[in-house]
C-alpha cells in the first residue's frame, strides 16, 4: 500500500508511476495528480510531456512550486506565471492578480536575483530571465527563427515595460531606500543554446529544465542539460508527481499501484 512507502519514495516505483501517467485509462484524464496552492495538474496536462507534444502553461506554475520547495528559495529566484504574462498585452492586470504574483510567486524585488518568465508566442515557448544581479535581460530560445525573432523580442520588451510599471509601486520593495529597478534599461543578451529539431515541440521542456536547474550553473552558455530527451520528459513528469511539494503524491502512488496490479494474474 502507498502508506508503506514512507517519506522517501523508492526508485523502484518510478516506472510504475510513469506507466500510470502515460498509459493509464483515458477515463482518468481529469484526475488531479499534482495539487498545490497555485494550480491543480490533471493527468491530461501531464501527458503533454509525451514526446512531440506541446506542454501546457500549468506545467510552469507547478514547476515553480516544486522549485521553491526544492532549490529556488535559497537562490533568490522568482517566477511570473505564464497566464499573467499573456495579460500584459490585454490591458491593466487586476490588483488582486498583482498582489497574488507578489505574495505567491515573487516576493520583494530587492530580495530577488532572477525572475523567470516563460513566454508563449505563436505555438512556441521561450524563456526570458530578468537577471537583477547583473542588470541583464536574458533571452533563451531553443528554436531561433529569423522570421519570428522580431516578434519574440517585441514581447520581451513589452515584458520589460510591464515589469517597470509593476515595480513603480514601492510595495514591491522590502527597503524604502532601494533604487528604482528599470528593467527596460537592462542589456539584452542572447546566449548560444542548443537548438531543437523544428517539429519536436521540445521548447516547453527546454524552458522547464532551465527553470529547475539554473542554480547548478553560473553562466547561461551551458549545453550539458539543454538537450531534451525522452528521459528528461519522463523524469520531469515523475518529479512533478512524486516530490514532496505535491500534496497528492501518496494518492497518486496508490492509484498507480492499483493500475499495475490490474495486469497481475491472480492464482
mmCIF file of C-alpha atoms in Angstrom, residues 63-75 212 243-245:
data_model
loop_
_atom_site.group_PDB
_atom_site.id
_atom_site.type_symbol
_atom_site.label_atom_id
_atom_site.label_comp_id
_atom_site.label_asym_id
_atom_site.label_seq_id
_atom_site.Cartn_x
_atom_site.Cartn_y
_atom_site.Cartn_z
ATOM 1 C CA UNK A 63 7.487 23.630 -11.724
ATOM 2 C CA UNK A 64 7.830 26.868 -9.777
ATOM 3 C CA UNK A 65 6.106 25.343 -6.757
ATOM 4 C CA UNK A 66 8.409 22.325 -6.916
ATOM 5 C CA UNK A 67 11.440 24.536 -7.304
ATOM 6 C CA UNK A 68 10.567 26.768 -4.389
ATOM 7 C CA UNK A 69 10.366 23.733 -2.135
ATOM 8 C CA UNK A 70 13.467 22.058 -3.523
ATOM 9 C CA UNK A 71 16.006 24.657 -4.563
ATOM 10 C CA UNK A 72 14.771 28.042 -5.723
ATOM 11 C CA UNK A 73 14.260 29.841 -2.432
ATOM 12 C CA UNK A 74 17.896 29.669 -1.282
ATOM 13 C CA UNK A 75 18.987 31.129 -4.602
ATOM 14 C CA UNK A 212 14.644 23.906 -12.453
ATOM 15 C CA UNK A 243 8.357 15.238 -4.976
ATOM 16 C CA UNK A 244 7.178 16.386 -1.579
ATOM 17 C CA UNK A 245 5.706 19.669 -2.887
#
